[in-house]
Short mmCIF file of C-alpha atoms in Angstrom, two decimals:
data_model
loop_
_atom_site.label_atom_id
_atom_site.label_comp_id
_atom_site.label_asym_id
_atom_site.label_seq_id
_atom_site.Cartn_x
_atom_site.Cartn_y
_atom_site.Cartn_z
CA MET K 1 -12.64 -5.33 -24.47
CA ALA K 2 -9.13 -3.93 -24.79
CA THR K 3 -6.81 -3.96 -21.79
CA ASP K 4 -5.42 -0.78 -20.32
CA GLU K 5 -2.01 -1.64 -21.75
CA GLU K 6 -3.44 -2.12 -25.25
CA LEU K 7 -5.37 1.14 -25.08
CA LEU K 8 -2.36 3.09 -23.89
CA ALA K 9 -0.21 1.63 -26.66
CA ARG K 10 -2.85 2.43 -29.30
CA SER K 11 -3.25 5.97 -28.00
CA GLY K 12 0.16 6.79 -29.46
CA THR K 13 -1.36 6.73 -32.96
CA ASP K 14 -5.07 6.99 -32.12
CA ALA K 15 -5.84 9.65 -29.50
CA SER K 16 -9.39 8.33 -29.04
CA ALA K 17 -7.96 5.11 -27.57
CA PHE K 18 -7.05 7.12 -24.46
CA GLU K 19 -10.71 7.93 -23.72
CA PRO K 20 -11.62 4.52 -22.22
CA LEU K 21 -8.70 4.86 -19.80
CA VAL K 22 -10.16 8.14 -18.56
CA GLU K 23 -13.58 6.51 -18.17
CA ARG K 24 -12.16 3.48 -16.32
CA HIS K 25 -9.88 5.25 -13.89
CA SER K 26 -11.25 8.74 -13.25
CA ALA K 27 -13.35 7.77 -10.24
CA ALA K 28 -10.43 6.09 -8.48
CA LEU K 29 -8.03 8.92 -9.23
CA HIS K 30 -10.56 11.53 -8.16
CA GLY K 31 -11.00 9.68 -4.87
CA TYR K 32 -7.22 9.70 -4.41
CA PHE K 33 -7.16 13.48 -4.80
CA ALA K 34 -10.35 14.09 -2.80
CA ARG K 35 -8.93 12.30 0.25
CA ARG K 36 -5.66 14.24 0.13
CA ALA K 37 -6.61 17.68 -1.23
CA PRO K 38 -10.42 17.92 -1.08
CA GLY K 39 -10.77 21.47 -2.36
CA ALA K 40 -8.54 20.90 -5.36
CA ALA K 41 -9.52 17.36 -6.41
CA ASP K 42 -11.24 18.32 -9.67
CA ASP K 43 -8.36 20.50 -10.84
CA LEU K 44 -5.78 17.93 -9.81
CA LEU K 45 -7.63 15.20 -11.69
CA SER K 46 -7.64 17.32 -14.83
CA GLU K 47 -3.94 18.01 -14.46
CA ALA K 48 -3.22 14.31 -13.91
CA TRP K 49 -5.02 13.37 -17.13
CA LEU K 50 -3.18 16.07 -19.07
CA ARG K 51 0.15 14.81 -17.77
CA ALA K 52 -0.75 11.17 -18.35
CA TYR K 53 -1.75 11.87 -21.93
CA ALA K 54 1.36 13.96 -22.58
CA GLY K 55 3.60 11.32 -20.97
CA ARG K 56 1.89 8.20 -22.29
CA GLY K 57 5.01 7.33 -24.28
CA THR K 58 6.96 6.96 -21.04
CA TYR K 59 4.84 4.07 -19.76
CA ASP K 60 6.92 0.91 -19.28
CA ALA K 61 4.87 -2.29 -18.93
CA ALA K 62 7.84 -4.01 -17.28
CA ARG K 63 7.45 -1.68 -14.27
CA GLY K 64 3.81 -2.52 -13.61
CA PRO K 65 0.24 -2.11 -14.83
CA VAL K 66 -1.20 1.07 -16.33
CA ARG K 67 -3.30 1.60 -13.19
CA ALA K 68 -0.19 1.85 -11.03
CA TRP K 69 1.44 4.16 -13.59
CA LEU K 70 -1.62 6.44 -13.46
CA PHE K 71 -1.48 6.59 -9.67
CA GLY K 72 2.21 7.47 -9.99
CA VAL K 73 1.27 10.35 -12.28
CA ALA K 74 -1.40 11.39 -9.75
CA ARG K 75 1.12 11.25 -6.91
CA ASN K 76 3.47 13.55 -8.85
CA VAL K 77 0.63 15.99 -9.58
CA LEU K 78 -0.31 16.04 -5.90
CA ALA K 79 3.30 16.59 -4.85
CA ALA K 80 3.56 19.54 -7.25
CA HIS K 81 0.31 20.93 -5.83
CA TRP K 82 1.59 20.66 -2.25
CA ARG K 83 4.89 22.31 -3.20
CA GLY K 84 2.86 25.26 -4.46
CA GLN K 85 1.00 25.61 -1.17
CA GLU K 86 2.23 27.50 1.88
CA ARG K 87 1.75 24.46 4.12
CA PRO K 88 1.65 21.05 2.45
CA ALA K 89 -0.85 18.75 4.11
CA ALA K 90 0.34 15.25 4.98
CA LEU K 91 -3.22 14.12 5.57
CA PRO K 92 -6.53 15.83 4.91
CA GLU K 93 -7.76 17.92 7.80
CA GLU K 94 -11.28 17.69 9.11
CA THR K 95 -13.56 20.35 7.71
CA SER K 96 -17.06 21.26 8.74
CA SER K 97 -18.26 20.89 5.14
CA ASP K 98 -17.32 17.19 4.97
CA PRO K 99 -20.49 15.15 5.67
CA TRP K 100 -18.52 12.02 6.56
CA HIS K 101 -17.22 13.56 9.77
CA ALA K 102 -20.74 13.43 11.22
CA VAL K 103 -20.81 9.72 10.43
CA ASP K 104 -17.35 9.20 11.90
CA ARG K 105 -18.42 10.81 15.19
CA ARG K 106 -21.17 8.19 15.55
CA LEU K 107 -18.78 5.32 15.13
CA ASP K 108 -16.70 3.86 17.93
CA ALA K 109 -13.64 4.17 15.72
CA ALA K 110 -13.98 7.96 15.69
CA ALA K 111 -12.50 8.05 19.17
CA VAL K 112 -9.16 6.84 17.80
CA ALA K 113 -9.21 8.98 14.65
CA PRO K 114 -7.00 11.79 16.08
CA LEU K 115 -4.47 9.28 17.36
CA MET K 116 -4.59 7.45 14.01
CA ARG K 117 -4.00 10.71 12.11
CA ARG K 118 -1.09 11.65 14.37
CA THR K 119 0.45 8.21 14.08
CA LEU K 120 0.08 8.20 10.29
CA ALA K 121 1.55 11.69 10.08
CA GLU K 122 4.59 10.54 12.08
CA LEU K 123 5.33 7.66 9.72
CA PRO K 124 8.00 8.20 7.08
CA ALA K 125 6.35 9.58 3.93
CA VAL K 126 6.86 6.43 1.85
CA GLU K 127 5.43 4.14 4.54
CA ARG K 128 2.40 6.41 4.98
CA GLU K 129 1.83 6.61 1.23
CA LEU K 130 2.06 2.82 0.87
CA LEU K 131 -0.51 2.31 3.65
CA LEU K 132 -2.89 4.87 2.17
CA LEU K 133 -2.55 3.56 -1.38
CA ILE K 134 -3.51 0.11 -0.17
CA ALA K 135 -6.18 1.12 2.35
CA TRP K 136 -7.84 3.98 0.45
CA GLU K 137 -7.06 3.25 -3.19
CA GLN K 138 -7.16 -0.55 -2.85
CA LEU K 139 -3.94 -1.05 -4.74
CA SER K 140 -1.97 -4.22 -4.16
CA PRO K 141 1.40 -3.86 -2.40
CA THR K 142 3.10 -4.52 -5.75
CA GLU K 143 1.09 -1.75 -7.45
CA ALA K 144 1.73 0.63 -4.54
CA ALA K 145 5.46 -0.12 -4.84
CA VAL K 146 5.36 0.94 -8.49
CA VAL K 147 3.57 4.17 -7.55
CA VAL K 148 6.20 5.19 -4.99
CA GLY K 149 9.09 3.85 -7.08
CA ILE K 150 10.50 1.13 -4.85
CA PRO K 151 10.90 -2.66 -5.29
CA ALA K 152 7.93 -4.80 -4.24
CA GLY K 153 9.93 -6.58 -1.53
CA THR K 154 10.97 -3.28 -0.02
CA ALA K 155 7.36 -2.13 -0.08
CA ARG K 156 6.24 -5.23 1.80
CA SER K 157 8.86 -4.76 4.52
CA ARG K 158 7.98 -1.07 4.89
CA LEU K 159 4.28 -1.96 5.10
CA HIS K 160 5.04 -4.45 7.84
CA ARG K 161 7.07 -1.83 9.71
CA ALA K 162 4.29 0.78 9.35
CA ARG K 163 1.59 -1.63 10.52
CA THR K 164 3.73 -2.60 13.50
CA ARG K 165 4.08 1.07 14.49
CA LEU K 166 0.33 1.58 14.16
CA ARG K 167 -0.40 -1.53 16.22
CA THR K 168 2.08 -0.46 18.92
CA THR K 169 0.57 3.02 19.16
CA LEU K 170 -3.09 2.04 18.91
CA GLY K 171 -2.93 -1.20 20.87
CA PRO K 172 -4.22 -4.62 19.90
CA SER K 173 -7.87 -3.89 20.81
CA VAL K 174 -8.26 -1.17 18.15
CA PRO K 175 -9.05 -2.63 14.73
CA LEU K 176 -6.92 -1.11 12.00
CA PRO K 177 -9.15 0.38 9.28
CA LEU K 178 -6.97 -1.07 6.57
CA THR K 179 -8.28 -3.48 4.00
CA GLY K 180 -6.94 -5.62 1.22
CA GLU K 181 -3.62 -7.36 1.61
CA LEU K 182 -2.76 -5.54 4.83
CA ALA K 183 -5.31 -7.41 6.90
#
């Protein structure tokens, strides 16, 4: 099985080599969009794949894996989408059509959800994006650093700062719903 890097390189001369990348990463990228812009996720995913295909020659393996590059493309597509809106959303708002909100209300953690949203919204944009890329998209801190365009060491210090702010606001008895390398 070819690696993402091999497929992307081959796609320069063989367009069909790009197809497995779409198959491998569409679910993760769609989830990224669905959590940030639920009503536009399908369109944003399509736009991200168009931009990724058009810009595949710009990929630089020295900067990180293809997966992180794809999330960087997705982040740029989302930013362009928000610029085109009257009010860009920092975090998705609750909607009555989202079935997960009924589940959230039954969980003890739902009681802290508004405070968590407010606290996340108050974080600097890069710190918030790093936290969400790691918690929601399950990227490593190094991959998340590539997505937001900062050095890995800087990303780690900003993650620590963001987690400290969350812990201070939420208190030590509230478990942070963050997985992966943040735990």
